[in-house]
Coordinates of C-alpha atoms in Angstrom, one line a residue:
Chain A
X357 CA 17.7 -101.7 44.9
X358 CA 15.5 -102.6 47.7
X359 CA 13.4 -100.0 49.3
X360 CA 14.3 -99.1 52.9
X361 CA 12.2 -101.5 55.0
X362 CA 10.7 -98.9 57.2
X363 CA 8.9 -97.4 54.5
X364 CA 6.7 -100.4 54.0
X365 CA 6.6 -101.8 57.5
X366 CA 3.9 -100.6 60.1
X367 CA 5.5 -98.3 62.4
X368 CA 5.4 -99.5 66.2
X369 CA 5.3 -97.0 69.0
X370 CA 8.2 -97.1 71.5
X371 CA 7.4 -98.7 75.0
X372 CA 5.4 -96.4 77.1
X373 CA 8.2 -96.4 79.8
X374 CA 10.4 -94.5 77.2
X375 CA 8.2 -91.7 76.0
X376 CA 5.9 -89.0 77.5
X377 CA 6.0 -87.8 81.2
X378 CA 6.7 -91.2 82.5
X379 CA 9.6 -91.8 80.2
X380 CA 10.9 -88.3 80.8
X381 CA 10.7 -88.9 84.5
X382 CA 12.6 -92.2 84.2
X383 CA 15.2 -90.8 81.9
X384 CA 16.0 -87.9 83.9
X385 CA 15.1 -88.1 87.5
X386 CA 14.9 -91.7 88.3
X387 CA 17.5 -93.5 86.0
X388 CA 19.7 -94.6 88.7
X389 CA 19.6 -95.1 92.6
X390 CA 21.7 -92.0 93.3
X391 CA 19.6 -89.9 91.0
X392 CA 16.4 -91.0 92.6
X393 CA 18.1 -90.1 96.0
X394 CA 19.1 -86.7 94.7
X395 CA 15.6 -86.3 93.2
X396 CA 13.9 -87.0 96.5
X397 CA 16.4 -84.9 98.6
X398 CA 15.9 -81.9 96.2
X399 CA 12.2 -82.0 96.2
X400 CA 12.2 -82.2 100.0
X401 CA 14.3 -79.0 100.0
X402 CA 12.1 -77.2 97.7
X403 CA 9.0 -78.4 99.6
X404 CA 10.7 -76.9 102.8
X405 CA 11.8 -73.6 101.1
X406 CA 9.3 -72.7 98.8
X407 CA 5.9 -72.1 100.7
X408 CA 7.8 -69.7 103.2
X409 CA 9.5 -67.8 100.4
X410 CA 6.2 -67.4 98.7
X411 CA 4.6 -66.2 101.7
X412 CA 7.2 -63.8 102.4
X413 CA 7.1 -62.5 98.7
X414 CA 3.5 -62.5 97.9
X415 CA 1.2 -63.0 100.9
X416 CA 2.7 -61.3 104.0
X417 CA 4.1 -58.5 101.8
X418 CA 3.3 -54.8 101.4
X419 CA 3.8 -53.2 98.1
X420 CA 2.4 -49.5 98.2
X421 CA 2.4 -48.5 101.8
X422 CA 4.4 -46.1 104.2
X423 CA 7.5 -47.3 105.9
X424 CA 5.7 -47.3 109.2
X425 CA 3.1 -49.7 108.1
X426 CA 6.0 -52.1 106.9
X427 CA 7.3 -52.3 110.5
X428 CA 4.2 -54.5 111.4
X429 CA 4.5 -57.1 108.8
X430 CA 6.6 -60.3 108.7
X431 CA 6.7 -60.3 104.9
X432 CA 8.6 -58.3 102.3
X433 CA 8.3 -54.5 102.4
X434 CA 8.3 -53.9 98.5
X435 CA 7.0 -50.3 99.4
X436 CA 10.6 -49.3 99.5
X437 CA 10.8 -49.6 95.9
X438 CA 7.8 -47.2 94.8
X439 CA 8.6 -44.9 97.6
X440 CA 12.3 -44.4 96.5
X441 CA 12.1 -45.3 92.9
X442 CA 12.8 -41.7 91.9
X443 CA 15.9 -41.5 93.7
X444 CA 17.1 -45.0 92.9
X445 CA 16.5 -44.3 89.1
X446 CA 17.4 -40.7 88.9
X447 CA 19.8 -40.0 91.9
X448 CA 20.6 -36.3 92.3
X449 CA 19.0 -35.2 89.1
X450 CA 17.0 -32.1 90.2
X451 CA 13.4 -32.5 91.5
X452 CA 10.9 -31.9 88.9
X453 CA 13.4 -32.5 86.0
X454 CA 13.3 -36.3 86.3
X455 CA 11.3 -36.6 83.2
X456 CA 14.3 -35.5 81.2
X457 CA 16.5 -38.5 82.0
X458 CA 13.5 -40.8 82.0
X459 CA 12.7 -39.5 78.3
X460 CA 16.3 -39.8 77.4
X461 CA 16.5 -43.4 78.7
X462 CA 13.3 -44.4 77.0
X463 CA 14.7 -43.0 73.7
X464 CA 17.8 -45.0 74.1
X465 CA 16.1 -48.4 74.9
X466 CA 13.5 -47.6 72.1
X467 CA 16.2 -47.3 69.7
X468 CA 18.2 -50.3 70.9
X469 CA 15.0 -52.3 70.5
X470 CA 14.4 -51.0 67.1
X471 CA 17.9 -51.7 66.0
X472 CA 17.6 -55.2 66.9
X473 CA 16.2 -56.3 63.5
X474 CA 19.1 -56.8 61.1
X475 CA 16.9 -55.7 58.1
X476 CA 16.9 -52.2 59.6
X477 CA 20.6 -51.8 59.7
X478 CA 20.9 -49.2 57.0
X479 CA 22.5 -45.7 56.6
X480 CA 19.3 -44.0 57.8
X481 CA 19.4 -45.8 61.1
X482 CA 22.9 -44.3 61.7
X483 CA 21.5 -40.8 61.1
X484 CA 18.6 -41.6 63.4
X485 CA 21.0 -42.8 66.1
X486 CA 23.1 -39.5 65.6
X487 CA 20.1 -37.3 65.9
X488 CA 18.8 -39.1 69.0
X489 CA 22.1 -38.9 70.7
X490 CA 22.2 -35.3 70.4
X491 CA 18.6 -35.2 71.6
X492 CA 19.6 -37.3 74.6
X493 CA 22.5 -35.3 75.4
X494 CA 20.3 -32.2 75.3
X495 CA 17.8 -33.7 77.6
X496 CA 20.5 -34.7 80.1
X497 CA 22.5 -31.5 80.1
X498 CA 19.7 -29.0 79.4
X499 CA 20.5 -25.2 78.9
X500 CA 18.1 -24.7 76.1
X501 CA 14.5 -24.6 75.6
X502 CA 14.0 -23.5 79.2
X503 CA 15.7 -26.6 80.6
X504 CA 17.9 -25.8 83.5
X505 CA 21.5 -26.9 83.2
X506 CA 22.3 -30.1 85.1
X507 CA 25.9 -30.7 85.5
X508 CA 27.2 -34.1 84.9
X509 CA 28.1 -34.4 88.4
X510 CA 24.4 -34.7 89.2
X511 CA 23.9 -37.3 86.6
X512 CA 23.1 -40.5 88.5
X513 CA 21.2 -43.6 88.9
X514 CA 20.1 -45.7 85.9
X515 CA 20.9 -43.1 83.3
X516 CA 24.5 -43.0 84.3
X517 CA 24.7 -46.9 84.5
X518 CA 23.1 -47.1 81.0
X519 CA 25.1 -44.5 79.6
X520 CA 28.5 -45.7 80.9
X521 CA 27.9 -49.3 79.7
X522 CA 26.0 -48.4 76.5
X523 CA 28.9 -46.1 75.3
X524 CA 31.3 -48.3 76.8
X525 CA 30.3 -51.3 74.7
X526 CA 29.5 -49.3 71.5
X527 CA 33.2 -47.6 71.6
X528 CA 35.0 -50.5 73.0
X529 CA 33.9 -53.0 70.2
X530 CA 35.4 -51.3 67.2
X531 CA 38.4 -50.2 69.3
X532 CA 38.9 -53.9 70.3
X533 CA 38.7 -55.0 66.6
X534 CA 41.3 -52.6 65.6
X535 CA 43.6 -53.7 68.5
X536 CA 43.2 -57.3 67.4
X537 CA 43.9 -56.5 63.8
X538 CA 46.8 -54.4 65.0
X539 CA 48.2 -57.2 67.1
X540 CA 48.1 -59.4 64.1
X541 CA 49.7 -56.8 61.9
X542 CA 53.1 -57.3 60.1
X543 CA 54.3 -53.9 60.9
X544 CA 56.3 -54.2 64.1
X545 CA 55.7 -50.7 65.5
X546 CA 51.8 -51.1 65.3
X547 CA 52.0 -54.7 66.5
X548 CA 54.1 -53.7 69.5
X549 CA 51.9 -50.9 70.6
X550 CA 48.9 -53.2 70.4
X551 CA 50.5 -55.8 72.5
X552 CA 51.8 -53.4 75.0
X553 CA 48.6 -51.9 75.2
X554 CA 46.5 -54.8 75.6
X555 CA 48.7 -56.5 78.0
X556 CA 49.1 -53.4 80.2
X557 CA 45.4 -52.9 80.4
X558 CA 44.7 -56.5 81.2
X559 CA 47.4 -56.6 83.8
X560 CA 45.5 -53.9 86.0
X561 CA 42.1 -54.1 87.6
X562 CA 39.4 -51.8 86.4
X563 CA 39.4 -50.0 89.9
X564 CA 42.8 -49.0 89.3
X565 CA 42.1 -47.5 85.9
X566 CA 39.2 -45.6 87.4
X567 CA 41.4 -44.2 90.2
X568 CA 44.0 -43.1 87.6
X569 CA 41.3 -41.5 85.5
X570 CA 39.9 -39.6 88.6
X571 CA 43.0 -38.7 90.7
X572 CA 46.2 -39.2 88.7
X573 CA 45.2 -38.0 85.3
X574 CA 44.2 -34.5 86.4
X575 CA 47.7 -34.1 87.8
X576 CA 49.0 -34.2 84.3
X577 CA 46.7 -31.6 82.8
X578 CA 47.8 -28.0 82.8
X579 CA 46.4 -25.8 85.3
X580 CA 42.7 -24.7 84.6
X581 CA 42.2 -27.4 82.1
X582 CA 39.6 -30.0 83.5
X583 CA 38.1 -33.1 81.8
X584 CA 34.7 -34.1 83.0
X585 CA 34.8 -36.7 85.6
X586 CA 32.0 -38.9 84.1
X587 CA 33.7 -38.7 80.7
X588 CA 37.1 -39.7 82.4
X589 CA 35.3 -42.8 83.8
X590 CA 33.6 -43.5 80.5
X591 CA 36.9 -43.5 78.8
X592 CA 38.6 -45.7 81.4
X593 CA 35.8 -48.2 80.9
X594 CA 36.1 -48.0 77.2
X595 CA 39.8 -48.7 77.3
X596 CA 39.6 -51.4 79.7
X597 CA 36.8 -53.3 77.8
X598 CA 38.4 -52.9 74.5
X599 CA 41.6 -54.8 75.7
X600 CA 39.6 -57.7 76.5
X601 CA 37.5 -57.6 73.3
X602 CA 40.7 -57.4 71.4
X603 CA 41.7 -60.6 72.6
X604 CA 38.5 -62.4 72.1
X605 CA 38.5 -61.0 68.5
X606 CA 42.1 -62.2 68.0
X607 CA 41.1 -65.7 68.7
X608 CA 38.3 -65.4 66.1
X609 CA 40.8 -64.1 63.6
X610 CA 43.1 -67.0 64.5
X611 CA 40.3 -69.6 63.8
X612 CA 39.9 -68.3 60.2
X613 CA 41.3 -70.7 57.7
X614 CA 44.1 -69.5 55.6
X615 CA 42.2 -70.5 52.4
X616 CA 39.8 -67.6 53.2
X617 CA 42.5 -65.0 53.0
X618 CA 44.0 -66.8 49.9
X619 CA 40.7 -66.8 48.1
X620 CA 40.2 -63.0 48.8
X621 CA 43.8 -62.3 47.8
X622 CA 43.4 -64.3 44.7
X623 CA 40.3 -62.1 43.6
X624 CA 42.6 -58.9 44.0
X625 CA 40.8 -57.6 47.0
X626 CA 42.8 -55.1 49.1
X627 CA 43.6 -55.7 52.7
X628 CA 40.8 -53.5 54.1
X629 CA 38.3 -55.2 51.7
X630 CA 39.4 -58.7 52.8
X631 CA 39.0 -57.7 56.5
X632 CA 35.8 -56.0 56.1
X633 CA 34.0 -58.4 53.6
X634 CA 35.5 -61.6 54.3
X635 CA 37.6 -62.1 57.5
X636 CA 35.8 -60.0 60.1
X637 CA 32.2 -61.0 59.3
X638 CA 33.2 -64.6 59.8
X639 CA 35.6 -64.1 62.6
X640 CA 33.3 -61.9 64.7
X641 CA 30.4 -64.4 64.3
X642 CA 32.6 -67.2 65.7
X643 CA 33.4 -65.1 68.9
X644 CA 29.8 -63.8 69.4
X645 CA 29.5 -66.0 72.7
X646 CA 32.7 -64.9 74.5
X647 CA 32.3 -61.2 73.3
X648 CA 28.8 -61.0 74.7
X649 CA 30.3 -62.4 78.0
X650 CA 32.7 -59.5 78.0
X651 CA 30.0 -56.9 77.3
X652 CA 27.8 -58.5 80.1
X653 CA 30.7 -58.0 82.8
X654 CA 31.5 -54.7 81.2
X655 CA 27.8 -53.8 81.9
X656 CA 28.0 -55.1 85.5
X657 CA 31.5 -53.6 86.3
X658 CA 30.1 -50.1 85.5
X659 CA 29.0 -50.4 89.3
X660 CA 32.6 -49.9 90.1
X661 CA 32.5 -46.3 89.4
X662 CA 31.1 -45.9 92.9
X663 CA 34.8 -45.9 94.0
X664 CA 35.4 -42.4 92.5
X665 CA 32.2 -41.1 93.9
X666 CA 29.8 -41.5 90.9
X667 CA 26.4 -42.5 91.9
X668 CA 25.2 -45.3 89.5
X669 CA 22.0 -47.1 90.3
X670 CA 23.7 -49.6 92.7
X671 CA 24.9 -46.6 94.9
X672 CA 21.6 -44.8 94.5
X673 CA 20.0 -47.8 95.9
X674 CA 22.4 -47.9 98.7
X675 CA 21.9 -44.4 99.5
X676 CA 18.0 -44.8 99.6
X677 CA 18.7 -47.9 102.0
X678 CA 20.7 -45.7 104.3
X679 CA 17.5 -43.4 105.0
X680 CA 16.7 -44.1 108.6
X681 CA 12.9 -44.7 107.5
X682 CA 14.0 -47.5 105.3
X683 CA 16.9 -49.1 106.9
X684 CA 16.5 -52.9 107.3
X685 CA 14.9 -53.3 103.8
X686 CA 18.0 -54.0 101.9
X687 CA 17.1 -57.6 100.9
X688 CA 14.2 -56.0 99.0
X689 CA 16.2 -53.3 97.6
X690 CA 19.0 -55.7 96.3
X691 CA 16.5 -58.1 94.9
X692 CA 14.9 -55.4 92.9
X693 CA 18.3 -54.3 91.8
X694 CA 19.3 -57.8 90.9
X695 CA 16.1 -58.2 88.7
X696 CA 17.0 -54.8 86.9
X697 CA 20.5 -56.2 86.2
X698 CA 19.2 -59.4 85.2
X699 CA 16.6 -58.0 82.7
X700 CA 19.2 -56.1 80.8
X701 CA 21.9 -59.0 80.9
X702 CA 19.4 -61.7 79.8
X703 CA 18.0 -59.3 77.1
X704 CA 21.6 -59.0 75.8
X705 CA 22.5 -62.7 75.9
X706 CA 19.2 -63.8 74.4
X707 CA 19.8 -61.5 71.5
X708 CA 23.1 -62.5 71.0
X709 CA 21.9 -66.2 70.5
X710 CA 19.3 -64.9 68.1
X711 CA 22.0 -63.2 66.2
X712 CA 24.2 -66.4 66.1
X713 CA 21.3 -68.3 64.6
X714 CA 20.6 -65.5 62.1
X715 CA 24.3 -65.5 61.0
X716 CA 24.4 -69.3 60.8
X717 CA 24.9 -70.2 57.1
X718 CA 25.3 -74.1 57.6
X719 CA 28.9 -74.2 57.5
Chain B
X167 CA 38.4 -83.5 18.6
X168 CA 41.9 -83.2 19.9
X169 CA 42.9 -81.1 16.9
X170 CA 40.1 -78.8 17.4
X171 CA 41.1 -78.3 21.0
X172 CA 44.7 -77.6 20.3
X173 CA 43.9 -74.7 18.0
X174 CA 44.0 -71.4 19.3
X175 CA 40.6 -69.6 18.9
X176 CA 40.3 -67.3 16.1
X177 CA 41.2 -63.7 16.5
X178 CA 43.5 -64.4 19.5
X179 CA 47.1 -63.3 18.8
X180 CA 49.9 -65.3 20.4
X181 CA 51.3 -62.9 23.2
X182 CA 53.2 -64.0 26.2
X183 CA 51.1 -63.6 29.2
X184 CA 53.3 -65.3 31.9
X185 CA 57.0 -64.9 31.9
X186 CA 59.2 -66.6 34.5
X187 CA 62.8 -66.2 34.3
X188 CA 65.4 -67.9 36.7
X189 CA 63.0 -68.0 39.5
X190 CA 64.0 -69.5 42.9
X191 CA 62.0 -69.9 46.1
X192 CA 62.9 -71.1 49.4
X193 CA 60.8 -71.9 52.5
X194 CA 63.2 -71.2 55.1
X195 CA 66.2 -73.3 54.3
X196 CA 64.3 -75.5 52.0
X197 CA 65.0 -74.9 48.3
X198 CA 61.4 -75.5 47.1
X199 CA 61.7 -74.1 43.5
X200 CA 65.0 -74.1 41.6
X201 CA 65.8 -72.0 38.5
X202 CA 62.1 -72.1 37.0
X203 CA 61.9 -70.8 33.5
X204 CA 58.5 -70.9 32.0
X205 CA 56.7 -68.9 29.3
X206 CA 53.1 -69.1 28.7
X207 CA 51.4 -67.9 25.8
X208 CA 47.8 -66.6 25.7
X209 CA 45.3 -69.4 25.1
X210 CA 47.9 -72.1 26.1
X211 CA 46.7 -75.0 28.4
X212 CA 49.4 -76.4 30.6
X213 CA 49.0 -79.3 33.0
X214 CA 51.6 -79.5 35.7
X215 CA 52.2 -82.9 37.3
X216 CA 54.8 -84.6 39.7
X217 CA 55.1 -86.2 42.9
X218 CA 53.7 -84.3 46.1
X219 CA 56.3 -82.0 47.5
X220 CA 57.6 -81.2 44.1
X221 CA 56.8 -77.6 44.2
X222 CA 54.0 -77.7 41.4
X223 CA 51.5 -75.9 43.6
X224 CA 54.1 -73.6 44.9
X225 CA 54.9 -72.6 41.3
X226 CA 51.5 -71.6 40.5
X227 CA 51.0 -69.8 43.8
X228 CA 53.9 -67.7 42.9
X229 CA 52.2 -66.5 39.7
X230 CA 49.6 -64.5 41.7
X231 CA 51.9 -63.9 44.6
X232 CA 50.2 -66.1 47.1
X233 CA 53.8 -67.2 47.6
X234 CA 56.8 -64.7 47.3
X235 CA 59.6 -65.8 45.1
X236 CA 63.2 -64.7 46.4
X237 CA 65.1 -64.7 43.1
X238 CA 64.4 -64.2 39.4
X239 CA 61.6 -62.5 37.7
X240 CA 57.9 -63.2 37.1
X241 CA 56.0 -61.1 34.7
X242 CA 52.3 -61.5 34.3
X243 CA 50.4 -59.7 31.7
X244 CA 53.2 -57.1 31.3
X245 CA 53.3 -56.4 35.3
X246 CA 56.3 -57.6 37.1
X247 CA 55.6 -59.0 40.5
X248 CA 57.6 -57.2 43.2
X249 CA 56.7 -56.0 46.7
X250 CA 54.6 -53.1 45.2
X251 CA 51.2 -54.1 46.6
X252 CA 49.3 -52.2 43.7
X253 CA 51.0 -54.2 41.2
X254 CA 50.1 -57.5 43.1
X255 CA 46.5 -56.6 43.3
X256 CA 46.4 -55.7 39.7
X257 CA 48.0 -59.1 38.6
X258 CA 45.5 -60.9 41.0
X259 CA 42.6 -59.3 39.5
X260 CA 43.7 -60.6 36.0
X261 CA 44.6 -64.2 37.3
X262 CA 41.9 -66.3 38.5
X263 CA 42.7 -69.2 41.0
X264 CA 40.7 -72.4 41.9
X265 CA 41.8 -74.1 45.0
X266 CA 41.9 -77.6 46.1
X267 CA 39.5 -76.8 48.9
X268 CA 37.3 -74.5 47.0
X269 CA 37.7 -71.7 49.6
X270 CA 34.3 -70.3 49.0
X271 CA 33.2 -67.6 51.5
X272 CA 31.0 -69.6 53.7
X273 CA 29.2 -66.4 55.0
X274 CA 27.9 -65.2 51.6
X275 CA 25.3 -66.7 49.2
X276 CA 26.6 -68.3 46.0
X277 CA 25.6 -65.1 44.2
X278 CA 27.4 -62.8 46.5
X279 CA 30.6 -65.0 46.2
X280 CA 30.4 -64.4 42.5
X281 CA 29.7 -60.6 42.5
X282 CA 32.0 -59.8 45.3
X283 CA 35.2 -59.4 43.2
X284 CA 33.4 -57.6 40.4
X285 CA 31.7 -55.2 42.7
X286 CA 34.7 -54.3 44.8
X287 CA 37.8 -54.9 42.5
X288 CA 36.3 -54.0 39.1
X289 CA 33.6 -51.5 40.6
X290 CA 31.0 -53.1 38.3
X291 CA 27.5 -51.9 39.2
X292 CA 25.8 -54.4 41.3
X293 CA 23.1 -55.4 38.8
X294 CA 25.5 -55.7 36.1
X295 CA 27.6 -58.0 38.3
X296 CA 24.6 -60.1 39.2
X297 CA 23.6 -60.5 35.6
X298 CA 27.1 -61.8 34.8
X299 CA 27.2 -63.9 37.8
X300 CA 24.1 -65.5 36.8
X301 CA 25.4 -66.2 33.4
X302 CA 28.5 -67.9 34.7
X303 CA 26.3 -70.0 37.0
X304 CA 24.2 -71.2 34.1
X305 CA 27.5 -72.0 32.4
X306 CA 28.5 -74.2 35.2
X307 CA 25.0 -75.5 35.5
X308 CA 24.3 -74.5 38.9
X309 CA 22.2 -71.3 38.4
X310 CA 19.2 -72.6 40.6
X311 CA 21.6 -72.7 43.7
X312 CA 22.2 -68.9 43.5
X313 CA 20.4 -68.2 46.8
X314 CA 22.0 -71.0 48.8
X315 CA 25.1 -70.8 50.9
X316 CA 28.3 -72.8 50.3
X317 CA 27.8 -75.2 53.1
X318 CA 24.7 -76.4 51.5
X319 CA 26.3 -77.5 48.2
X320 CA 28.1 -80.7 47.5
X321 CA 31.9 -80.5 46.8
X322 CA 31.6 -80.8 43.1
X323 CA 29.0 -78.0 43.1
X324 CA 31.2 -76.0 45.4
X325 CA 34.2 -76.4 43.0
X326 CA 32.0 -75.3 40.1
X327 CA 31.0 -72.4 42.0
X328 CA 34.6 -71.5 42.6
X329 CA 35.5 -71.8 39.0
X330 CA 32.6 -69.4 38.2
X331 CA 33.7 -66.9 40.9
X332 CA 37.1 -66.8 39.2
X333 CA 35.5 -66.3 35.7
X334 CA 33.3 -63.4 36.9
X335 CA 36.6 -61.4 37.2
X336 CA 37.2 -61.9 33.3
X337 CA 40.6 -63.2 34.1
X338 CA 43.4 -63.4 31.5
X339 CA 44.8 -66.6 33.1
X340 CA 43.2 -69.4 35.3
X341 CA 45.3 -71.2 37.7
X342 CA 43.9 -74.6 38.9
X343 CA 45.6 -76.0 42.2
X344 CA 44.5 -79.6 42.2
X345 CA 40.8 -78.8 41.7
X346 CA 39.6 -82.3 41.9
X347 CA 41.9 -83.8 44.6
X348 CA 39.3 -83.0 47.5
X349 CA 36.4 -84.5 45.6
X350 CA 34.6 -87.8 45.6
X351 CA 35.2 -89.7 42.4
X352 CA 31.7 -89.2 41.0
X353 CA 32.1 -85.5 41.5
X354 CA 35.3 -85.2 39.6
X355 CA 33.9 -85.6 36.2
X356 CA 31.3 -82.6 36.5
X357 CA 34.3 -80.5 37.5
X358 CA 36.6 -81.7 34.7
X359 CA 33.7 -81.2 32.2
X360 CA 33.5 -77.5 33.2
X361 CA 37.2 -77.3 32.8
X362 CA 37.3 -78.9 29.5
X363 CA 34.5 -76.4 28.4
X364 CA 36.6 -73.6 29.4
X365 CA 39.7 -74.9 27.5
X366 CA 37.7 -75.0 24.5
X367 CA 37.0 -71.5 24.5
X368 CA 40.5 -70.7 24.5
X369 CA 40.9 -69.7 28.2
X370 CA 44.7 -69.6 29.2
X371 CA 45.1 -72.4 31.8
X372 CA 47.6 -73.7 34.1
X373 CA 46.3 -76.8 35.9
X374 CA 48.1 -78.7 38.8
X375 CA 46.4 -82.2 38.6
X376 CA 46.8 -85.8 38.7
X377 CA 43.9 -86.4 36.1
X378 CA 46.2 -87.6 33.3
X379 CA 43.1 -88.1 31.2
X380 CA 42.4 -84.5 31.4
X381 CA 46.1 -83.8 30.5
X382 CA 45.8 -85.8 27.4
X383 CA 42.6 -84.6 26.2
X384 CA 43.1 -80.7 26.9
X385 CA 46.9 -79.8 27.5
X386 CA 48.8 -78.2 24.9
X387 CA 51.9 -79.0 27.1
X388 CA 52.4 -81.4 30.1
X389 CA 55.0 -80.4 32.5
X390 CA 56.7 -82.7 35.0
X391 CA 58.1 -81.3 38.1
X392 CA 60.3 -83.1 40.6
X393 CA 62.4 -81.7 43.5
X394 CA 61.4 -78.2 42.7
X395 CA 62.6 -78.3 39.1
X396 CA 60.9 -78.5 35.7
X397 CA 62.3 -81.9 34.5
X398 CA 60.4 -82.3 31.4
X399 CA 57.8 -80.6 29.3
X400 CA 56.4 -81.8 26.1
X401 CA 53.2 -82.1 24.2
X402 CA 50.9 -84.8 25.8
X403 CA 51.2 -87.4 23.1
X404 CA 55.0 -87.2 23.2
X405 CA 55.0 -86.8 27.0
X406 CA 52.9 -89.9 27.9
X407 CA 54.1 -92.2 24.8
X408 CA 57.7 -91.3 25.0
X409 CA 59.0 -89.6 28.3
X410 CA 62.6 -88.7 28.2
X411 CA 63.7 -88.6 31.7
X412 CA 64.0 -91.7 34.1
X413 CA 62.2 -89.8 36.8
X414 CA 59.2 -88.9 34.5
X415 CA 59.1 -92.6 33.4
X416 CA 59.0 -93.6 37.1
X417 CA 56.4 -91.1 38.0
X418 CA 54.2 -92.2 35.1
X419 CA 54.6 -95.8 35.8
X420 CA 53.4 -95.2 39.3
X421 CA 50.3 -93.2 38.5
X422 CA 49.0 -94.7 35.1

């Protein structure tokens, strides 16, 4: 056998025009006459756009001033945010009690971050979560340890957004998986039920579900019985998201080769074991990208609760902007809000990409 | 060599382990298996051959109920296969199966592939299951790969892992559904060697294969199927030297 020639021969460097900065520019920005034209036009636009934007954002702007001082400047009035941060974040939560939702949110986020590592997914983590949820609930509602009761109608701002989306996702995911399995069931009753549910929910907008939960649903309850409005919205979000997750998961289930079921069957595994140990771990992994897409839109859709008069973080910002002292600074307010949403969404999507990598076993 | 192979190992009494009587199966309108009668003794090694579409894979898939038969009776290890899912699971735990495309679980390591059945079906303690798994991996000469994932192994290695996975369940019978058909030629031998070892240890085996060399060497009985029927069955020397039916002769002339 002859050795591969490359091992013996001296290695030549590729021509300069193909590597390094010059190579990159040649390959990506100036590789044809129309790409060159595009590059020039875009460079011109950026040149024209960025300096004034930079001026507005950083140079002519005020960060920690009164609203009066803002009237005299051309730049951004970021002062709107520190001056209204308590209301934007905590809404109508009583003055002086804001530390409670702040602490609850901190606890939630800390736990989420702690739970990111797969090596920590143990039974004990479940207990930590259960305990923390009780603590969070107590912090929010109060009524003991000298904390005054705060009704859920006063829960608003970021805690409300986070709560609706967090529980929406956490509850909708398993429900969606069950629905997907149900839709593929051989039992006609279960299958029909799941199909009807999924198609009905997917056939209506979330807004109509929220309306139903807030206006129609109480009409069916016996007199004197009320179910908390936040809870009703929460359930509507869960039911809605679950239907979409179900269809994504069903796609993953359908992508599983028959051989996997047969191999599991031939070992004598039961249906539940087959699903839990063989099929779902693989199917759910395949559908991580579309699932995260649904979870992201569920997160953003929580802002729709404004139509049933719940004050999520978008609505509290709007209210703060309607204060005559601060009218006219909606650009700053919404940029801040966009950044806030972006941070959460980006964290979720980059985490999902990491999970995908971790679950990759090279097949 | 052949004589040694054809003897049942000491201490194994001759009992019927698979008993199929008057079994028919249809796929829709297609009569894929017709009046199958087959009795397999413990320790027997049967090679099933026949043209594609003759129903040979379907036959062995009926034995662990991956396919459902519509008429007749299949009794495996004293348990009749009916719609009773508990009976089916019981039979499956006793019957190992090796597939053409290996069907390893790609999300689990080799070791986890092997211990899954013992841990969840047999309720073996994890440590014990892992020790047994390592023993079987040694046996198929692949122990050093225990921590890898199936996707990192060659086809021949994967098929040996699949055999080891079945063995971990201590099955009474092993079914092989064209175990070497998806392999590159140089990998066929390593899998066949493992199967020959198994046969020497007295494992009851039903093998669907086109490897006639394997059949000659190992089988107690070679069975020829065509159009969903068992056309002819005989000991390998008679079967290959002196086939009785025209269809068998034609088939053998085409593949040998």
